[in-house]
Short mmCIF file of C-alpha atoms in Angstrom, two decimals:
data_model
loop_
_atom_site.label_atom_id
_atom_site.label_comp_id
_atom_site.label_asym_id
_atom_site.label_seq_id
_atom_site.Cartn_x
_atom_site.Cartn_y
_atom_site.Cartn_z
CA UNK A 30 124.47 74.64 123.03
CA UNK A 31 123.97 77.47 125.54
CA UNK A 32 120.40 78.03 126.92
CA UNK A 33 119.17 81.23 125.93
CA UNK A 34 118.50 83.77 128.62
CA UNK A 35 115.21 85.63 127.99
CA UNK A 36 113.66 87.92 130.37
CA UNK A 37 111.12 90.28 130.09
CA UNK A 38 110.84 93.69 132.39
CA UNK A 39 106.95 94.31 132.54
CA UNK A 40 104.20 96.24 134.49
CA UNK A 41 100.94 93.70 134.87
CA UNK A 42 98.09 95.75 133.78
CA UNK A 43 100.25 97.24 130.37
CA UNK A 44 98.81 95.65 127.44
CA UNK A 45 101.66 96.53 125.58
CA UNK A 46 103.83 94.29 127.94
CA UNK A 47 101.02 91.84 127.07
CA UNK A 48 102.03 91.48 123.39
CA UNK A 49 105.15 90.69 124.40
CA UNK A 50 103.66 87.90 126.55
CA UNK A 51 101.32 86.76 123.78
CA UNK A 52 104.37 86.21 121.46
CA UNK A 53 106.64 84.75 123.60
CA UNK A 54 103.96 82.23 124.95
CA UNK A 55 102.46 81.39 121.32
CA UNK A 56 106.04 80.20 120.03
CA UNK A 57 106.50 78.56 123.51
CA UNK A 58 109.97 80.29 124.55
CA UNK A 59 111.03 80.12 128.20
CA UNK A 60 111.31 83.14 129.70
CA UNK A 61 111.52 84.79 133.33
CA UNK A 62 109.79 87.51 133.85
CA UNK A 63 109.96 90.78 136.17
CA UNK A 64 107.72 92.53 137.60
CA UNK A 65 108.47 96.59 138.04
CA UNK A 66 107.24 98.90 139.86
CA UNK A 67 106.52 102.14 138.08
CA UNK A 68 106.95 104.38 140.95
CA UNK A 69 110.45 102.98 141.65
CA UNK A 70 111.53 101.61 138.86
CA UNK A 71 114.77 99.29 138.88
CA UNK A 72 118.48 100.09 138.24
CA UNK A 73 118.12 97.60 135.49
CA UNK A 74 115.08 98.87 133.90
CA UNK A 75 116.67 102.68 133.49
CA UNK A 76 120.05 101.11 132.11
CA UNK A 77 118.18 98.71 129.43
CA UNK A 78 115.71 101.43 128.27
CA UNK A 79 117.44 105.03 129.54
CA UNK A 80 115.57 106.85 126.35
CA UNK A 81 112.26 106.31 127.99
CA UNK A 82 112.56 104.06 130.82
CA UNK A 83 108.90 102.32 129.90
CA UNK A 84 107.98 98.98 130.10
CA UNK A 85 108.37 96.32 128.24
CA UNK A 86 111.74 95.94 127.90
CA UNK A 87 112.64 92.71 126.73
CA UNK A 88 116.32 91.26 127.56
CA UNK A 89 117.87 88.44 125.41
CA UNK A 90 121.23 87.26 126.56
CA UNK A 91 122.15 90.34 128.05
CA UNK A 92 121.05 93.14 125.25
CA UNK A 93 117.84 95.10 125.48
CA UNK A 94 115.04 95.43 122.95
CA UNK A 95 112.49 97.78 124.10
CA UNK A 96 109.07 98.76 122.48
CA UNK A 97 106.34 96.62 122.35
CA UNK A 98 106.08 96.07 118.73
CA UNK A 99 109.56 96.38 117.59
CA UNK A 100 110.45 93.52 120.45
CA UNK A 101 107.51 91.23 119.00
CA UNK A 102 109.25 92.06 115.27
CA UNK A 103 112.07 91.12 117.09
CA UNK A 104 110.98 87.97 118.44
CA UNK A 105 108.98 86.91 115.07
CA UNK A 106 112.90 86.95 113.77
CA UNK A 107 115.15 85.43 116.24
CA UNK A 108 112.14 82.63 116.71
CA UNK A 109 110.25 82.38 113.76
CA UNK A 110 110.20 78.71 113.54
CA UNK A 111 106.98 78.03 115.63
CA UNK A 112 104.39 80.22 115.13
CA UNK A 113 105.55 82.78 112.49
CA UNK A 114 103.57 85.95 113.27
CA UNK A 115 104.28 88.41 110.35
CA UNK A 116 103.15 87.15 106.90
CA UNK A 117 106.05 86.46 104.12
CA UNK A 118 103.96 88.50 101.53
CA UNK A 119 105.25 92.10 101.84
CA UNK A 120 101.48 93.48 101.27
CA UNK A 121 100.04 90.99 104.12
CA UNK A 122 102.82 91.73 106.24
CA UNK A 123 102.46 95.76 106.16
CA UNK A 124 98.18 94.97 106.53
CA UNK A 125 99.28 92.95 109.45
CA UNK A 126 101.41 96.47 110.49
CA UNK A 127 98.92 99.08 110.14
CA UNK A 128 96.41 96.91 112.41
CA UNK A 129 99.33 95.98 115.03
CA UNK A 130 99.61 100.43 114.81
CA UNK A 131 96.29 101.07 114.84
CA UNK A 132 95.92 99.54 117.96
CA UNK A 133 99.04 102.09 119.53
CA UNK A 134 97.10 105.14 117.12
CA UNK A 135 93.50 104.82 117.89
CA UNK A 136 92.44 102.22 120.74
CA UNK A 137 95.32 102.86 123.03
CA UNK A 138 95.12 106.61 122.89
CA UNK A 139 91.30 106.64 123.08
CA UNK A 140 91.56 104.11 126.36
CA UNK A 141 94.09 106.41 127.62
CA UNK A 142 92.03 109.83 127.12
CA UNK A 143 89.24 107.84 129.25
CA UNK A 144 91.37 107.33 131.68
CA UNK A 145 92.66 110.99 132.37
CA UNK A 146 90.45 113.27 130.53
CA UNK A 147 87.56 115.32 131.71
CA UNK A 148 84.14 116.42 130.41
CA UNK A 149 83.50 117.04 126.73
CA UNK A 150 87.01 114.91 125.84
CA UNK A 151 86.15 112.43 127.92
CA UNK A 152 82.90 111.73 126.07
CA UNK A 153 84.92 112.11 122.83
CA UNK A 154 87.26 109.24 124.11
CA UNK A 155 84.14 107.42 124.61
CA UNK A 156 83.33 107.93 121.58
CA UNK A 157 86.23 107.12 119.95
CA UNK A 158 87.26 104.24 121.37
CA UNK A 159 84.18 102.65 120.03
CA UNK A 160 84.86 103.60 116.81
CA UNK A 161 88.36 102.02 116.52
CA UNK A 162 86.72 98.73 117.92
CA UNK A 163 84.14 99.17 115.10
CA UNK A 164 86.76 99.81 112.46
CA UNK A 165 88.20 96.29 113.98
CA UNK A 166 85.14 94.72 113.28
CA UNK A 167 85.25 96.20 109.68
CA UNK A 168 88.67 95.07 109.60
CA UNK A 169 88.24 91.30 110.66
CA UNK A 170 85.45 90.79 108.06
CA UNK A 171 87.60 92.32 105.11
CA UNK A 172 91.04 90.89 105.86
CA UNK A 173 89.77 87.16 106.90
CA UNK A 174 86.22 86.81 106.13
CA UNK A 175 85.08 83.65 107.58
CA UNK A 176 87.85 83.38 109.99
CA UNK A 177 88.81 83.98 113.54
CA UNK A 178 91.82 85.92 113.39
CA UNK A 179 93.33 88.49 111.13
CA UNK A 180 95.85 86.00 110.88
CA UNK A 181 93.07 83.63 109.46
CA UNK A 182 93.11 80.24 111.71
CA UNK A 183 95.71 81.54 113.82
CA UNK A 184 96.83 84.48 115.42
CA UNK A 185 99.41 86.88 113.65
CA UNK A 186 101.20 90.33 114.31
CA UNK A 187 98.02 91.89 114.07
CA UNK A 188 96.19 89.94 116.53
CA UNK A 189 99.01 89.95 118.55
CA UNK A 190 99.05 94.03 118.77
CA UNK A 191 95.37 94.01 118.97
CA UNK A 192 94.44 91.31 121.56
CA UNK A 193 95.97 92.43 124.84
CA UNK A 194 93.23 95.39 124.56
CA UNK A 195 90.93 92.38 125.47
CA UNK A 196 91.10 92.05 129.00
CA UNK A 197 90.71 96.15 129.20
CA UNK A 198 87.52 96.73 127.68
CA UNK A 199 85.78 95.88 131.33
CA UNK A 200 87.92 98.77 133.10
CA UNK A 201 87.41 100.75 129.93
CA UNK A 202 83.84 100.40 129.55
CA UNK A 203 83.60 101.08 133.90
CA UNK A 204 85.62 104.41 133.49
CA UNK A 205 83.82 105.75 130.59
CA UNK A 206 80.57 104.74 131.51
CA UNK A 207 79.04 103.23 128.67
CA UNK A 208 78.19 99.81 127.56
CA UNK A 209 79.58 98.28 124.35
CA UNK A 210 77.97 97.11 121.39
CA UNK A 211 77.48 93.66 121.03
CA UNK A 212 77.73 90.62 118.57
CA UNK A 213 74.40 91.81 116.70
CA UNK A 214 76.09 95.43 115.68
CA UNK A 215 79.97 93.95 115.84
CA UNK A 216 79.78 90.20 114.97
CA UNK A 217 83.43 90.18 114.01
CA UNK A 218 84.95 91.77 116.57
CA UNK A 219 83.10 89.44 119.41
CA UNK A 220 83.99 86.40 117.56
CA UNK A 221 87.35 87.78 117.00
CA UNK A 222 87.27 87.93 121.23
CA UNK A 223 86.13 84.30 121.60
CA UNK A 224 88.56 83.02 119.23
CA UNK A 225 91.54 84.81 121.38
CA UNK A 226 90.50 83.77 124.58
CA UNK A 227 90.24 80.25 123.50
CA UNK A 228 94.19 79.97 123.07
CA UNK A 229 95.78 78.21 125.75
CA UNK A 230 98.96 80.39 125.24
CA UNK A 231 97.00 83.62 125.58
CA UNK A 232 95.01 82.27 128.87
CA UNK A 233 99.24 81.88 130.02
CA UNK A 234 99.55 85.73 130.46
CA UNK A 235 96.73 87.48 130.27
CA UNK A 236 95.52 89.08 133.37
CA UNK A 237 91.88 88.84 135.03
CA UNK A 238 90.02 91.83 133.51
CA UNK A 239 88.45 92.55 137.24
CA UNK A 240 91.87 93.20 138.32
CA UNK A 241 92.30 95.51 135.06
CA UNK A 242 88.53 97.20 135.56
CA UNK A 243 89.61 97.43 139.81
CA UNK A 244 93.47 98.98 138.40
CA UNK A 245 91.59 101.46 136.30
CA UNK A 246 89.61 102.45 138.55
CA UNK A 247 92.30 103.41 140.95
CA UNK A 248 93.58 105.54 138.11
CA UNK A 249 90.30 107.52 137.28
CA UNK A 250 89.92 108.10 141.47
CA UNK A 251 93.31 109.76 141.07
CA UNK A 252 92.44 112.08 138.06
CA UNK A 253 89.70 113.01 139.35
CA UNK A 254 91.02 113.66 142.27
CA UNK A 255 93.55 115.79 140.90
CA UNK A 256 91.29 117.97 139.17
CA UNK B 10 107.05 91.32 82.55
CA UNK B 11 104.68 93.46 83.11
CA UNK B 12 105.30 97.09 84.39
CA UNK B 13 105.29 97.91 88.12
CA UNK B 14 102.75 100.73 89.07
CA UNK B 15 104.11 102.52 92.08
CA UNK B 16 102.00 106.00 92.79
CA UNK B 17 102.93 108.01 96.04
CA UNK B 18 100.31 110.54 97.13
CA UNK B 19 102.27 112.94 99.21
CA UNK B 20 102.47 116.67 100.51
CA UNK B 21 105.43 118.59 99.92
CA UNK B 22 106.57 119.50 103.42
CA UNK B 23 105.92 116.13 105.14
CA UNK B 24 108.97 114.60 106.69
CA UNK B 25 106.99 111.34 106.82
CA UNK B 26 106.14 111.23 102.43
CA UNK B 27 109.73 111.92 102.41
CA UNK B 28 110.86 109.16 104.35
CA UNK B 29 108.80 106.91 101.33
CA UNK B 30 110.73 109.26 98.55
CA UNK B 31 114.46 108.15 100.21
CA UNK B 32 113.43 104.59 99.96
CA UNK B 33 111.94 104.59 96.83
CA UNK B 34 115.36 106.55 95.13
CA UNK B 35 117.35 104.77 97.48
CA UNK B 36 116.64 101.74 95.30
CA UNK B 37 116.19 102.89 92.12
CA UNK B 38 112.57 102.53 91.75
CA UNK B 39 110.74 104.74 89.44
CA UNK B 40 107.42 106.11 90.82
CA UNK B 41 104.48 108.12 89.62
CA UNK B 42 104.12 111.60 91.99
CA UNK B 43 101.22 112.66 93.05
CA UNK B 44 100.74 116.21 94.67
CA UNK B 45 97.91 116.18 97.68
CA UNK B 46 96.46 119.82 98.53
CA UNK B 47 95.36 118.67 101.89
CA UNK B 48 92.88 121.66 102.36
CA UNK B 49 90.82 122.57 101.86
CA UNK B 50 89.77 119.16 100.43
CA UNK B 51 91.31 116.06 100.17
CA UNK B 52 90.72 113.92 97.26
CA UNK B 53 88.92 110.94 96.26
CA UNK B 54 91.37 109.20 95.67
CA UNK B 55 93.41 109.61 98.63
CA UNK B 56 90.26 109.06 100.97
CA UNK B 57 89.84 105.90 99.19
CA UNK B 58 92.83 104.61 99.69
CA UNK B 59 93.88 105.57 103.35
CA UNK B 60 90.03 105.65 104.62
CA UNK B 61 91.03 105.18 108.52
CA UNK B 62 93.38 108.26 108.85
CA UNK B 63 92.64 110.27 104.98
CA UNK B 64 96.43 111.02 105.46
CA UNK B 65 99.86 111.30 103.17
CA UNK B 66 101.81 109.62 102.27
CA UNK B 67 100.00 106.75 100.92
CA UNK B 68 102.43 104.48 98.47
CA UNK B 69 99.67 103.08 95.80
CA UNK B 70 101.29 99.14 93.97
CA UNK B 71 99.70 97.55 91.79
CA UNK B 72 96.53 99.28 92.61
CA UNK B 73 97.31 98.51 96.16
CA UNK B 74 97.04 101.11 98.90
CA UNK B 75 99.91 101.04 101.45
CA UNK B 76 99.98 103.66 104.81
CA UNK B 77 101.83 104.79 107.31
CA UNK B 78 105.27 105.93 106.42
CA UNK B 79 107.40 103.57 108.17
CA UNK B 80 105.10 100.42 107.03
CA UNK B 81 105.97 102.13 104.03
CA UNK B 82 109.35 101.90 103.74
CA UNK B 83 109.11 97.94 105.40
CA UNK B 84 106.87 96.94 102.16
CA UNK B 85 109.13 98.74 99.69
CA UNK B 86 112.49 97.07 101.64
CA UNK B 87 110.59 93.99 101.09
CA UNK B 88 109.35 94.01 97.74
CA UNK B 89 112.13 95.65 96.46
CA UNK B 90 115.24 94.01 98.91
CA UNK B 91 117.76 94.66 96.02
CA UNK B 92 119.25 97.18 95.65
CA UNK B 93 120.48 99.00 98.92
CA UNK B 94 118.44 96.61 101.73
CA UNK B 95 117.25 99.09 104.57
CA UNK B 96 116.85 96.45 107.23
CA UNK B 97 119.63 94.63 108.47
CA UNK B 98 118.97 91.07 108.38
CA UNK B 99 120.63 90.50 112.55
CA UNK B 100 117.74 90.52 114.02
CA UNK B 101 119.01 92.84 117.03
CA UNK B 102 120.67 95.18 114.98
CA UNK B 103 117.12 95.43 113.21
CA UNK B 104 115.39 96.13 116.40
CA UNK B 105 117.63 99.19 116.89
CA UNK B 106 117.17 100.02 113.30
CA UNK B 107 113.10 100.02 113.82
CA UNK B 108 114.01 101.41 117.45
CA UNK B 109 115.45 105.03 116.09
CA UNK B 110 112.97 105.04 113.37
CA UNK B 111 110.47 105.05 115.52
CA UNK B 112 111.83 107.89 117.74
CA UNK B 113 111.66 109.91 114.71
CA UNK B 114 108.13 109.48 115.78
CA UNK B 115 107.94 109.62 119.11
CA UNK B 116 110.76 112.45 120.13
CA UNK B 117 111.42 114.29 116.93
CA UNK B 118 108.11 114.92 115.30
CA UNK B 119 106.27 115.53 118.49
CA UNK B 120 108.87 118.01 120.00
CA UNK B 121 108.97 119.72 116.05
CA UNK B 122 104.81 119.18 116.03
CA UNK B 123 104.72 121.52 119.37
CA UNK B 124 107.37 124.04 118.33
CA UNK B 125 105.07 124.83 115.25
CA UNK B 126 101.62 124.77 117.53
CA UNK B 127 102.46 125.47 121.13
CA UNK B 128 102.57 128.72 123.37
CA UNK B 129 104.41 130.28 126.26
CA UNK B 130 105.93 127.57 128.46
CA UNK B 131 104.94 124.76 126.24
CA UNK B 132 106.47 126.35 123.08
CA UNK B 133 110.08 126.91 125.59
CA UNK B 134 109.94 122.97 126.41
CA UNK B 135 109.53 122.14 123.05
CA UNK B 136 112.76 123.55 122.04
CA UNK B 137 114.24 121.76 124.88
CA UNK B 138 112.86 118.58 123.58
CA UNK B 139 114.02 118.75 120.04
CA UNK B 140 117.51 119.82 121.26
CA UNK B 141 117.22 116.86 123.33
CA UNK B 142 115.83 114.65 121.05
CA UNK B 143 119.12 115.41 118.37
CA UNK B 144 121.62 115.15 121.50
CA UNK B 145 120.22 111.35 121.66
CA UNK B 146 120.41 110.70 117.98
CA UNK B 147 124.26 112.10 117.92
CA UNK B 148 125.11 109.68 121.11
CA UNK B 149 123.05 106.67 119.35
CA UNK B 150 125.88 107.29 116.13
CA UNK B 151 128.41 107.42 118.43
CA UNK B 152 127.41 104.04 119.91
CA UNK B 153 126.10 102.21 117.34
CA UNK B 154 127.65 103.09 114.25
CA UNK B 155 131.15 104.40 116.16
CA UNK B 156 133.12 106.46 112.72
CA UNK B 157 131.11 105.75 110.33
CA UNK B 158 128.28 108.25 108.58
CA UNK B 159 125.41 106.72 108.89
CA UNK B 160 123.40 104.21 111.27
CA UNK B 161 123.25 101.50 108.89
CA UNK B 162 127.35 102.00 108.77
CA UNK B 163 128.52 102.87 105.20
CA UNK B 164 125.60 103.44 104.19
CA UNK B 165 121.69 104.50 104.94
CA UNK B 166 119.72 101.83 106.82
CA UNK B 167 116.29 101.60 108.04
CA UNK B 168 116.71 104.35 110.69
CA UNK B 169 118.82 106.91 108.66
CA UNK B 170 115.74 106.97 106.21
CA UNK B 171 113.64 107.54 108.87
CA UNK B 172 115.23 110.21 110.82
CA UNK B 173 117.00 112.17 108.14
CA UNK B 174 113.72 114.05 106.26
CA UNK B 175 113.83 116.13 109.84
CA UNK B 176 117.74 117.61 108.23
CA UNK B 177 115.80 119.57 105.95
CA UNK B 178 113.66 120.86 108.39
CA UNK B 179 116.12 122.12 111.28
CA UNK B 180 116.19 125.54 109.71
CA UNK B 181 112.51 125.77 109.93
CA UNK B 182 112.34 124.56 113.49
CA UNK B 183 115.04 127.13 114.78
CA UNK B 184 113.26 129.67 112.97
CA UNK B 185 109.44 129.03 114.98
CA UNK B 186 111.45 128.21 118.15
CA UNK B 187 113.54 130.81 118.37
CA UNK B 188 116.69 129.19 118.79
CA UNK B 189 119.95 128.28 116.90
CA UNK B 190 120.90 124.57 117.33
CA UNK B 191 123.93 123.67 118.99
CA UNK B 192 126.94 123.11 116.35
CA UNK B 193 129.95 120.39 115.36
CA UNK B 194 131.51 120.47 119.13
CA UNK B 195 128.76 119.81 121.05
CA UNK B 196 127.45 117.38 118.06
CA UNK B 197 130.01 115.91 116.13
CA UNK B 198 128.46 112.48 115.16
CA UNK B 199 125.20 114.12 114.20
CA UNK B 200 126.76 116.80 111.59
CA UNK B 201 128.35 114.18 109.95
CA UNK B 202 125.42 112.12 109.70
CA UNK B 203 123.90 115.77 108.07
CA UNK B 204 126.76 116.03 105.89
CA UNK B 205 126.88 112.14 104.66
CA UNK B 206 123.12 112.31 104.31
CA UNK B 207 123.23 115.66 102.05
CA UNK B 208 125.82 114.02 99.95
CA UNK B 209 123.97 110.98 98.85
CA UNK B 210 122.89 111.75 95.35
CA UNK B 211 119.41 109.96 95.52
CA UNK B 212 118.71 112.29 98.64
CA UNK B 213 119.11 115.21 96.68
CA UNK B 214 116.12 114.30 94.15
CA UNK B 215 112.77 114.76 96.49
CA UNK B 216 114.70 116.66 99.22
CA UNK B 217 112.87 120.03 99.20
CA UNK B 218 114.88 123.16 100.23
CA UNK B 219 115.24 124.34 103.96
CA UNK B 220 114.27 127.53 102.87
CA UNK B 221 110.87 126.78 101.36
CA UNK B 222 110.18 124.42 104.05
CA UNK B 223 110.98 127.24 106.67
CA UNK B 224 108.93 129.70 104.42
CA UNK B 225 105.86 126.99 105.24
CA UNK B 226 106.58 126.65 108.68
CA UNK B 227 106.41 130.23 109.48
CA UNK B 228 103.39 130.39 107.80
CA UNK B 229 101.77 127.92 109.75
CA UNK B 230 103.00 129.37 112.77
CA UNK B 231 101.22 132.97 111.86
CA UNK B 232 97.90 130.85 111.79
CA UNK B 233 98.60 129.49 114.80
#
């Protein structure tokens, strides 16, 4: 039997080249991985994703599966065997969706608008990236009450789209200047935290959040800058 | 057996509570309809059901609130895999399925989103970016699907019933943008994905008419 070849085109700090990561590392599949650089990206990353040439791209014997959640769909199939991520019951499974979205919707576009945005929106990002984490919270305690994950004891394609946000809310929480609630006001949530960076597969991957907070920084200095 | 309740709460113009209406007829499945004036309230029942966004469409089983058209259409492919399965069952050819789908999303509705809300230079680039958006979508037919209609071959798949509720919208679009889209020459694959798609009977149900839908978009565009 030929050996699979798996490789995945990534940019460290990206969370959503994170999920990929989780996914790959929580069903144990080999893989090599690439670093790119975004301000010269490679020959091979424009030819395997030419309609946005974004990271990740994943590559699986040659053919190229690119955004983050349809490549961990796509993953979930071709290796479902250990560590099925999507639920078999179709009303689970789309649950397990909207939260894997939600993160892309609401916490990634918040983080992003305190990253770039000035003044009044920038407060609003603030604002609003606190409310998606509380909506989490809300979340956690509705779909799995009593239980770590919204995948119950382990992690699914929820938690999966949702965790690599993790390791961001330092940089997050530097850039927009506040502080974020804690277990008292989101129990949930910070034992949803705990629970993730427990996993051995998700320690694999996932990079330092200092790094992250030190990256983002960079970023902000830069926007401002520009302004 | 006891009788299936599927409700969809939806608002006439949206591409994305049509994309739930294809899938739904697609397969035969009888629904309850369920108008949403969107302004200047929405109701109870619809805030209930979708409370993180209080959008349409929301698909209602069982008593069961489902958002977010494409999750949509995954929960009624799975639920209801017989007849006329949207999602192959390769799992790369599935990936390019959910791939186009999604830049319905992404490229479509966001160029179409600024042609109805944007000014001056903005407005110009969003016509540039639908054109370019449909130039994609008739190379993708070409490559994935070479001579046949649709993306999911002979017949709709998982990204033809996401991308084709923008067909009934084109005239609209050229209408705010100002432009007339390029034709059969430049575009071949894509008209006859716009011709297959307007044949297929259980299209025709829900589709609403360019003309009303353009009607709506230049209203829109006055309040803008």
């Amino acid at each position: 039997m030929s050996k699979d070849s798996v490789k995945l085109l990534n940019f460290w700090p990206s969370m959503f080249g994170l999920r990929v990561h989780y996914a790959l590392d929580l069903k144990g599949v080999s893989y090599d991985y690439q670093e790119e650089s975004l301000l010269n990206k490679s020959k091979e990353l424009l030819e395997a994703n030419p309609i946005y040439t974004k990271i990740p791209v994943l590559i699986h014997n040659g053919k190229p599966i690119c955004e983050s959640l349809v490549i961990v769909d796509y993953i979930d199939s071709v290796w479902p065997g250990s560590h099925k991520l999507l639920p078999e019951d179709p009303y689970e499974k789309a649950v397990a969706r909207f939260w894997a979205d939600f993160g892309d919707k609401k916490l990634y576009d918040a983080g992003n608008r305190l990253i770039r945005a000035m003044g009044e929106e920038h407060k609003k990002a603030g604002e609003d990236f606190k409310w998606a984490l509380m909506k989490i919270d809300e979340a956690l305690g509705t779909i799995a009450p009593g239980k770590p994950f919204f995948g119950g004891d382990a992690m699914n394609f929820a938690d999966v789209g949702l965790a690599p946000f993790i390791c961001w809310f330092k940089g997050y929480q530097k850039v927009g200047g506040f502080v974020l609630p804690g277990p008292e006001e989101w129990p949930n949530l910070h034992k949803w935290v705990d629970a993730v960076n427990s996993v051995d597969a998700i320690k694999k991957s996932t990079p330092s959040p200092d790094k992250v907070a030190e990256f983002a920084e960079v970023i902000r200095k830069r926007v401002l800058g520009a302004a």
